[in-house]
XYZ file of C-alpha atoms in Angstrom:
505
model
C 73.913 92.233 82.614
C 73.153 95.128 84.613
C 69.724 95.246 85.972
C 68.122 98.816 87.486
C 64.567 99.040 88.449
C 64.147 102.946 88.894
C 60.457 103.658 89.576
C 60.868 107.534 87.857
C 62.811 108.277 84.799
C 65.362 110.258 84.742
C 65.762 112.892 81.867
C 68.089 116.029 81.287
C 67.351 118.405 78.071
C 70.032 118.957 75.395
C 69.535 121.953 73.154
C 66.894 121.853 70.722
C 64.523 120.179 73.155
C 65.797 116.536 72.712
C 65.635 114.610 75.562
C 68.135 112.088 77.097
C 66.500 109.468 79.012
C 69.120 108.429 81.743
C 66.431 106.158 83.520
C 68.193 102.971 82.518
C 71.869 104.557 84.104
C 72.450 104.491 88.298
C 72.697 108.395 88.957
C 76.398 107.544 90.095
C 78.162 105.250 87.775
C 81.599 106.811 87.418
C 83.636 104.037 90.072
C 81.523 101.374 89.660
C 81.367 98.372 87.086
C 80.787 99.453 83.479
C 77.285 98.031 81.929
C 78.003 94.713 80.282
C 76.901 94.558 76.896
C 76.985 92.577 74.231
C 76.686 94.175 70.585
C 77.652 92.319 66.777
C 80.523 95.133 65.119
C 82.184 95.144 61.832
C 85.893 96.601 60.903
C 87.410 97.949 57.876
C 89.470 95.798 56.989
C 87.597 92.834 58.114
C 83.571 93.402 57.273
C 83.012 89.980 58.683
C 80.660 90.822 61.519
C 81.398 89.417 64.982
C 80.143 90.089 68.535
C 81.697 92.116 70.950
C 81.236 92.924 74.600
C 83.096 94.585 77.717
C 84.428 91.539 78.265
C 86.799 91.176 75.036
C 88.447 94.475 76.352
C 89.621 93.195 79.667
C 92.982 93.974 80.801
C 93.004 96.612 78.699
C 91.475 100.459 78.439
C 88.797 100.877 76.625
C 86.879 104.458 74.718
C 83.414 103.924 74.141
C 81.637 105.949 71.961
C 78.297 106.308 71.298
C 77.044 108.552 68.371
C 74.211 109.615 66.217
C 74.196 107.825 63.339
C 76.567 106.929 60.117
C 76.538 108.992 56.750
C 75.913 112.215 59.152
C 77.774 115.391 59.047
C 79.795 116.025 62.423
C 80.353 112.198 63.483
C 82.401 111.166 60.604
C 84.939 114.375 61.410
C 85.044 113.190 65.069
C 85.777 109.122 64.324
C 87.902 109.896 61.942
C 90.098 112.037 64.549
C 90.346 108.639 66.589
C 90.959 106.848 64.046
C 94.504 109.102 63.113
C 95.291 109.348 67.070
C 94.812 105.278 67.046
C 98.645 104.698 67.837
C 98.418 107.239 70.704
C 95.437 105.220 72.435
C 97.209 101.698 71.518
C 100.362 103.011 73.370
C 98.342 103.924 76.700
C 96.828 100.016 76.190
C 93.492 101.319 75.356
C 91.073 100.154 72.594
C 88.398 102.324 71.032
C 84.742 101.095 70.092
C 82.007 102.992 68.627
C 78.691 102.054 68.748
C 75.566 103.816 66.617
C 71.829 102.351 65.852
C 72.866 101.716 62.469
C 72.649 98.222 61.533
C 76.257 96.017 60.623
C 75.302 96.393 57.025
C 74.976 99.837 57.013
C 78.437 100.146 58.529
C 79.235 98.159 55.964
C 78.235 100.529 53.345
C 79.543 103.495 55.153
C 83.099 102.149 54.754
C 82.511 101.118 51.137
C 81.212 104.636 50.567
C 83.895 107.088 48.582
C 84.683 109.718 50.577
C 83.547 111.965 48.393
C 80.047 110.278 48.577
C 79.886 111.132 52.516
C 81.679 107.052 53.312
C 83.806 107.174 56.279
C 86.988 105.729 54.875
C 89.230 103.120 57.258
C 88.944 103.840 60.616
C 91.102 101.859 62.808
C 88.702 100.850 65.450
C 85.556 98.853 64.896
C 81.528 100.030 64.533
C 78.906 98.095 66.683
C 75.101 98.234 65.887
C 73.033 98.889 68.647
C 69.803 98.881 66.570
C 67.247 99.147 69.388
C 69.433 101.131 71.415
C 69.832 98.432 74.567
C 73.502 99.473 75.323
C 72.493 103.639 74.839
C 70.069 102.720 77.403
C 72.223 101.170 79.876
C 74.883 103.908 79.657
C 72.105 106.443 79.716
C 72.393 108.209 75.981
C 69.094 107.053 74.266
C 67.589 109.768 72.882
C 63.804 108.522 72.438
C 62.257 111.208 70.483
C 65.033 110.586 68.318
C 65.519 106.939 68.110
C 69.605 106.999 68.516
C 72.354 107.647 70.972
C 73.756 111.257 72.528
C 77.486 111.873 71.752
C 78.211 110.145 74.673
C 81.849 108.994 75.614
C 82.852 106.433 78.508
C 86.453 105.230 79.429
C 86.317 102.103 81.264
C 89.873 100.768 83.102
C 90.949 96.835 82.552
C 88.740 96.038 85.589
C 85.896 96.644 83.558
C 85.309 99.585 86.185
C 83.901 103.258 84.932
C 86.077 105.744 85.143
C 85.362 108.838 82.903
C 81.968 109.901 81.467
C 80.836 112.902 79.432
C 77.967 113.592 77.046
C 77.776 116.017 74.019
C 75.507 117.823 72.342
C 74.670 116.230 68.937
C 75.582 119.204 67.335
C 79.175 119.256 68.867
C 81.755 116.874 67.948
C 84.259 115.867 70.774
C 88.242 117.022 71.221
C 90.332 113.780 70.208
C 93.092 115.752 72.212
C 91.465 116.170 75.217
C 90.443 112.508 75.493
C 93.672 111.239 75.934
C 94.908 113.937 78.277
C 91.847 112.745 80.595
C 93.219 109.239 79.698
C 96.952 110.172 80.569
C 95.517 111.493 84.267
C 93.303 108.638 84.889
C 96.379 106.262 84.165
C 98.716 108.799 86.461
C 96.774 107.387 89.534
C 97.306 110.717 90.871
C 95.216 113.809 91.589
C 95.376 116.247 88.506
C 94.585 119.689 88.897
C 92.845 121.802 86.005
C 94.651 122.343 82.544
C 96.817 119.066 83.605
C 98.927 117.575 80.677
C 101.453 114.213 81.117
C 104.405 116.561 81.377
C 103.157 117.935 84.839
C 103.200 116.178 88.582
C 99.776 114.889 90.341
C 98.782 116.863 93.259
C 100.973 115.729 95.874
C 98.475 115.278 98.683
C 101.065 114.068 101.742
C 102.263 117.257 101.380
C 99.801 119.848 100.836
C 97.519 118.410 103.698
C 97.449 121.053 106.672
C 94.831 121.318 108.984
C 90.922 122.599 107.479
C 91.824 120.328 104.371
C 88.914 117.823 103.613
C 89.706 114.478 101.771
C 86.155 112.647 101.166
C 84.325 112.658 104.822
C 87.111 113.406 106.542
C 88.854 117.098 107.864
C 92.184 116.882 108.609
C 93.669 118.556 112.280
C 97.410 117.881 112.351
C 99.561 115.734 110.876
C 101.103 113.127 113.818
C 103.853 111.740 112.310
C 105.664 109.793 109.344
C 106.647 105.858 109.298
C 107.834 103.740 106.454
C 104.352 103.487 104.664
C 103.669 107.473 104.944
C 102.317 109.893 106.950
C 99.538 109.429 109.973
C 96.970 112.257 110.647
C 94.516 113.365 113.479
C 91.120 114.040 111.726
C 87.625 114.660 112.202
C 85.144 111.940 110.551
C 82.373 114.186 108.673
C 79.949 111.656 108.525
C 80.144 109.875 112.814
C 80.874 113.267 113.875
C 84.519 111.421 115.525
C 88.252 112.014 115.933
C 89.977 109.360 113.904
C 93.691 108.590 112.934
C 94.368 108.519 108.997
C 97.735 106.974 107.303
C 98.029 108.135 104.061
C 100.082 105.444 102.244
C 103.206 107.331 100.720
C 104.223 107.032 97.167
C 107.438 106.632 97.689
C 107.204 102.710 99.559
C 108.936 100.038 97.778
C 106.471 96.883 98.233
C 103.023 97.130 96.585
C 100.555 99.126 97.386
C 97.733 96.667 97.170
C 99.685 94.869 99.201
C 100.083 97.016 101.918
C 96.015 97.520 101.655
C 95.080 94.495 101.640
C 97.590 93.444 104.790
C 95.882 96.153 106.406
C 92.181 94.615 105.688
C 93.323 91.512 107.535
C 94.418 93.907 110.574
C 90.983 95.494 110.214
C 89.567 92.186 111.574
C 91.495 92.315 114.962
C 89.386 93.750 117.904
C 90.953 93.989 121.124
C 91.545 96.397 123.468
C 95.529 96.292 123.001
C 95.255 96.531 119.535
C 94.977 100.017 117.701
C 91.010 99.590 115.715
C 91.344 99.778 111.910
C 88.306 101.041 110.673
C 88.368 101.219 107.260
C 91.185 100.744 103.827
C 89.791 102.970 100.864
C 91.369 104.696 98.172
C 89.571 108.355 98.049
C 90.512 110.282 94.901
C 93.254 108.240 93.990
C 94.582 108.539 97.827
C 95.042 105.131 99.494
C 94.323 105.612 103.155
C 93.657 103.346 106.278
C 91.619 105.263 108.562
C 91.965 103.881 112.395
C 91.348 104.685 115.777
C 92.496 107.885 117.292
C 94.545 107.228 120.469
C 94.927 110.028 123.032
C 98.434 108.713 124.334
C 102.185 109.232 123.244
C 104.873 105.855 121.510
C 106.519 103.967 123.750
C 109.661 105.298 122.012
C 109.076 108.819 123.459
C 108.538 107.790 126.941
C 110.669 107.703 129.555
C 111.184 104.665 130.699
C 112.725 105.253 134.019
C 109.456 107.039 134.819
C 107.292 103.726 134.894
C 107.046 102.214 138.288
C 106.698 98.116 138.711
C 103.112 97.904 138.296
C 103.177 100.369 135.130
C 105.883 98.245 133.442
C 104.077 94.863 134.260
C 100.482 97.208 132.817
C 102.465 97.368 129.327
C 104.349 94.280 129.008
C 101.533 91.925 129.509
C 99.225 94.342 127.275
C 101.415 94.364 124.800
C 102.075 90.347 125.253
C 98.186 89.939 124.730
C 97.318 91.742 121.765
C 100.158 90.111 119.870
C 98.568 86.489 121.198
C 95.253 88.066 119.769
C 96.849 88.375 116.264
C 98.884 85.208 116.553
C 95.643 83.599 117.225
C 94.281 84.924 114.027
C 97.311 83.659 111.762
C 98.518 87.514 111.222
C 102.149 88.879 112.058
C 102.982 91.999 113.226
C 105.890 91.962 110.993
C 107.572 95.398 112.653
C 107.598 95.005 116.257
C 108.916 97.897 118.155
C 108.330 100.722 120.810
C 107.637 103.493 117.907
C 104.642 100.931 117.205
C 103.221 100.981 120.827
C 101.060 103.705 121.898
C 100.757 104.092 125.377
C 97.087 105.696 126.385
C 96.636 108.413 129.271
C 95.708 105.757 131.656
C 98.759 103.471 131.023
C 97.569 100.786 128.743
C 99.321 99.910 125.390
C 97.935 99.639 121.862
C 99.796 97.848 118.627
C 99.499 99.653 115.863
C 101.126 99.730 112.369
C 100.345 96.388 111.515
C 101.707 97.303 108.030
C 104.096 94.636 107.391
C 101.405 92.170 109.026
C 100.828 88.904 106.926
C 99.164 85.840 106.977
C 101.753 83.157 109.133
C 101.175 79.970 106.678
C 104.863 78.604 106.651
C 106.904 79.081 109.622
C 110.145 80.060 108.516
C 113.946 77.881 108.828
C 117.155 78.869 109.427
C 118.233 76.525 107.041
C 116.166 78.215 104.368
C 118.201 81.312 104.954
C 120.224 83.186 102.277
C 123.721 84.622 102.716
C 124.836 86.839 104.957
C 125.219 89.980 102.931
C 122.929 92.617 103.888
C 121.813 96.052 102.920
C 123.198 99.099 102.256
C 124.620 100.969 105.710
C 123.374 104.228 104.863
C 120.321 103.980 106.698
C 119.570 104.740 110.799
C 119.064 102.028 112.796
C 115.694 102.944 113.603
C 114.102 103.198 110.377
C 111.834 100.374 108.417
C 114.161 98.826 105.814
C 112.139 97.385 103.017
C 112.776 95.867 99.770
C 116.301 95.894 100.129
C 116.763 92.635 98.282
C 119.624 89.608 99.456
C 120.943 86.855 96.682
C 122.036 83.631 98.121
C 125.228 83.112 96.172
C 125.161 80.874 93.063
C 121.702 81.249 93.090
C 118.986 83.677 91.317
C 117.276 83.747 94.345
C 116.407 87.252 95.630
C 115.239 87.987 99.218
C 114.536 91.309 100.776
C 115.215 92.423 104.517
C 111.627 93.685 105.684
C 111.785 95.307 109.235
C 113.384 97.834 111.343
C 117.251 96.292 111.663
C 117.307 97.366 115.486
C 113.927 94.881 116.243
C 114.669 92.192 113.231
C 115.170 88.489 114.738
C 118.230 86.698 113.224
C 116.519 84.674 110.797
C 114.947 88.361 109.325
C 118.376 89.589 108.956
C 119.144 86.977 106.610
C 116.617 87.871 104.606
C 113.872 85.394 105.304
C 109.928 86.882 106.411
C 108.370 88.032 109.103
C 107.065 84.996 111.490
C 105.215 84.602 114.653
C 108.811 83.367 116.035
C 109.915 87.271 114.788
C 107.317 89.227 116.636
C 108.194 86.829 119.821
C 111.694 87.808 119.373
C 110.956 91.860 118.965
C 109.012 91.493 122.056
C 111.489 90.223 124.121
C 113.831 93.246 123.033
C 111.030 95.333 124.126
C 110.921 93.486 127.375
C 114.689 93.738 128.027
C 114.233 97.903 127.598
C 111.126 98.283 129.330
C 113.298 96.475 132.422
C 116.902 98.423 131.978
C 115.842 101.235 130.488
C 118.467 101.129 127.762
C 118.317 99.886 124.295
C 120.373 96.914 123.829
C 121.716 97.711 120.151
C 124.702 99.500 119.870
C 124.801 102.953 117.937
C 125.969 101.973 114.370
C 125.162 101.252 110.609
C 122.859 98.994 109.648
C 125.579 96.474 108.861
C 126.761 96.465 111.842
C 123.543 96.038 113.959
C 122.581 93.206 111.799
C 125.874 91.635 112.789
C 125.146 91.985 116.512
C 122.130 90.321 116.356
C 123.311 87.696 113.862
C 126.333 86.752 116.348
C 124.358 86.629 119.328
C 125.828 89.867 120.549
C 122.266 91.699 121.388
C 121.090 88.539 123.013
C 123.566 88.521 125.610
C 123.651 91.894 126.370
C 120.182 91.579 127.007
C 121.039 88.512 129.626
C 123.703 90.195 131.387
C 121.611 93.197 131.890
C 117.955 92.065 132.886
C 117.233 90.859 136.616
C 118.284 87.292 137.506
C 114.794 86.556 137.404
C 113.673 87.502 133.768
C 116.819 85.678 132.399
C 114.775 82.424 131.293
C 112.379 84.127 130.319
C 114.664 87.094 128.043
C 117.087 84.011 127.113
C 113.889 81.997 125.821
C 111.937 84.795 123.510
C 115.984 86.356 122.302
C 116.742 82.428 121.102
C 118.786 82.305 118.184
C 116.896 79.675 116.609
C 112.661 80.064 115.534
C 111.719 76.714 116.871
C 113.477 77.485 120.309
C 111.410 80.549 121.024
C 107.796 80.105 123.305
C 104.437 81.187 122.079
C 103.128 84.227 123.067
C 100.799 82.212 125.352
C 103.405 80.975 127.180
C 105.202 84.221 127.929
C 102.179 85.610 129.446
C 101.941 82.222 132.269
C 105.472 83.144 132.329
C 104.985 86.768 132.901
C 102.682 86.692 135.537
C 104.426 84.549 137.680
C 104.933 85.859 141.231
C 108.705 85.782 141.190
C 108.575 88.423 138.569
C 108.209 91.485 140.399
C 109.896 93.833 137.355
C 112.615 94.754 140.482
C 115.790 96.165 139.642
């Protein structure tokens, strides 16, 4: 049960001078977990009584209403609405309980009543007795002076969290119509302007954000860019007074969203100074967003590489090397390794971020585990994230996906199997091989293709007939074909800083 220890009542004044005590209700309960409550209710057809509680309607919707008291004059017009719309709320999965001081006996009698007599007929739903008026207290409706509920109305999700509150005036009776359109938006899980109705699209927010827009605390500046997960903003945090960085997850990705959040909660526990800060993961008016650090710098993908001198190159390789070892050391994969992922500050130093297809790395992967070769579509550029394009080993129901950016996949992703440790060391030593040529080492093609190249060892030794004769253990080791083969991060870096590698040529 809910417990609230508010020191001053609060009370608000419906017409007619009755007051609504709303001392027993936190002043912001739309969001948060729903009052439990526990209540005996009787049904039409089934006048045995029998408890209920918020906890019989998990997993699904659920209409609360709370109203004066049975035998009156406007509630039986309003229940009786539900009760013909019933079909309506059982096809959006939502259940519909009404709740009254009236004892279980005198619901009783109110559906044994004729009609005609001022009974209430068979309503679909079941009547709970709230007697003393515990459960109008903890949703705020008790009207003391009274000694009953307000017309109050609550929609609680399957969570068991709050989502829609309103309270009437006794004297009006509420619009069964309306209900379900505000049901039909809150299930949309999109942002629904006024006069909304099922047949019309949410607020797309991706695309009307422009700079002076405010979403919760924070005002947006520019938009920076789009990835595979949606778009990245500059904005201004309202309540630190700082810039910040803001992805807006995009509707339109293919794995979970949850999933994507939650991957991004185990990012948000990596501090180092090669790794781009997460802040936060929320979900502001229906908006999932992960709000990181700002960084005043440009991708690796849009330098020029020819630019960096030796000590510049050496700056970003081994920064780069040691904030994947600080994620590697926390069990979490980068997942989608590339230069479009590494921002390079003003001063030179390189920052991860996008750990978006990061996971925990409990099961190193095998190459015997893999699936068959057939691959994805070859519609898409070689430099965009492919994800849930799914693989089928043959004779088998077995369904993979390919979950990367095909130019930066290891072999062992391109058949379909997940993002490893062994991956991100592989992606880094592409990265390595460009940051000391200059070049990339895939060739222009379809997607097909460029999985083939890496499959057949092609990329691998272009990348060893093009580095300097000193990187070529250390290129051949990271590019191996095989998981197992390929060092730690840890042991790149000893390698790395080796005297002998000068990043010449």
């Amino acid at each position: 049960m809910w417990e609230w220890n508010l020191l001053r009542p609060t009370r608000f004044q419906l017409s007619g001078g009755e007051n609504v005590n709303t001392n027993a209700m936190p002043n912001n309960l739309v969001g948060q977990p729903a009052p439990e409550f526990s209540a005996p209710a009787v049904s039409y057809d089934d006048h045995t009584s029998r408890d209920v509680s918020l906890t019989s309607y998990t997993g699904r919707w659920l209409l609360l209403l709370f109203y004066p008291r049975d035998f009156s004059f406007v509630c039986p017009t309003e229940l009786t609405a539900f009760s013909a719309h019933i079909d309506a709320f059982d096809a959006r999965n939502c259940s519909i309980l009404a709740l009254s001081v009236d004892s279980v006996d005198d619901h009783r009698r109110w559906f044994e009543t004729p009609l005609n007599k001022g009974g209430i007929g068979p309503l679909q739903f079941p009547l709970a007795a709230d007697p003393e008026g515990l459960v109008s207290q903890a949703y705020g409706v008790w009207m003391e002076q009274s000694r009953c509920s307000a017309r109050g109305l609550f929609i609680i999700d399957p969570a068991g969290v709050l989502q829609y509150s309103v309270i009437h005036n006794t004297s009006v009776g509420r619009n069964t119509e309306e209900i379900l359109r505000v049901l039909d938006a809150l299930q949309s899980g999109g942002l629904c302007p006024a006069s909304w109705t099922a047949a019309d699209g949410t607020i797309d927010v991706e695309e009307q954000l422009q700079a002076g827009r405010v979403l919760g605390n924070f005002r947006f500046e520019q938009k920076l860019g789009s990835g595979a997960f949606g778009s990245v903003f500059a904005a201004h945090d309202l309540a630190l007074n700082r810039r910040v960085a803001i992805k807006i997850i995009g509707r339109s990705v293919s794995v979970s969203r949850d999933k994507v959040l939650m991957e991004a909660r185990a990012a948000a526990g990596l501090h180092h100074e090669n790794i781009c800060t997460v802040f936060s993961v929320d979900d502001i008016d229906a908006v999932p967003i992960i709000v990181m650090e700002y960084i005043d710098g440009q991708p690796l993908s849009e330098c020029d590489l020819s630019a960096f001198d030796t000590s510049a190159r050496r700056r970003i390789v081994l920064g780069i090397a040691q904030g994947l070892s600080a994620a590697h050391a926390c069990g979490l994969v980068h997942g989608d390794l590339k230069p479009a992922n590494i921002m390079v500050t003003r001063t030179g130093d390189p920052k991860l971020l996008d750990f978006g297809l990061s996971r925990r790395d409990d099961t190193p992967p095998s190459m015997e585990a893999a699936g068959d070769r057939n691959a994805v579509s070859d519609s898409a550029a070689i430099e965009d994230t492919v994800i849930g394009q799914p693989e089928s080993d043959a004779g088998s129901s077995t369904r993979r996906q390919l979950s990367g950016t095909p130019a930066y996949m290891s072999p062992e992703q391109t058949l379909g199997l997940p993002a490893s440790i062994q991956s991100d060391v592989y992606a880094f030593g592409l990265i390595l091989t460009e940051l000391l040529t200059g070049k990339s080492l895939v060739r222009p093609a379809g997607v097909l293709d460029v999985l083939e190249q890496i499959r057949s060892g092609t990329v691998r030794q272009a990348a060893l007939d093009s580095v300097p004769e000193a990187f070529r253990q250390i290129v051949g080791q990271a590019l191996a074909d095989v998981p197992e083969d390929r060092p730690t991060v840890v042991a790149l870096i000893d390698m790395l800083r080796a005297p002998a590698l000068l990043f010449a040529g």
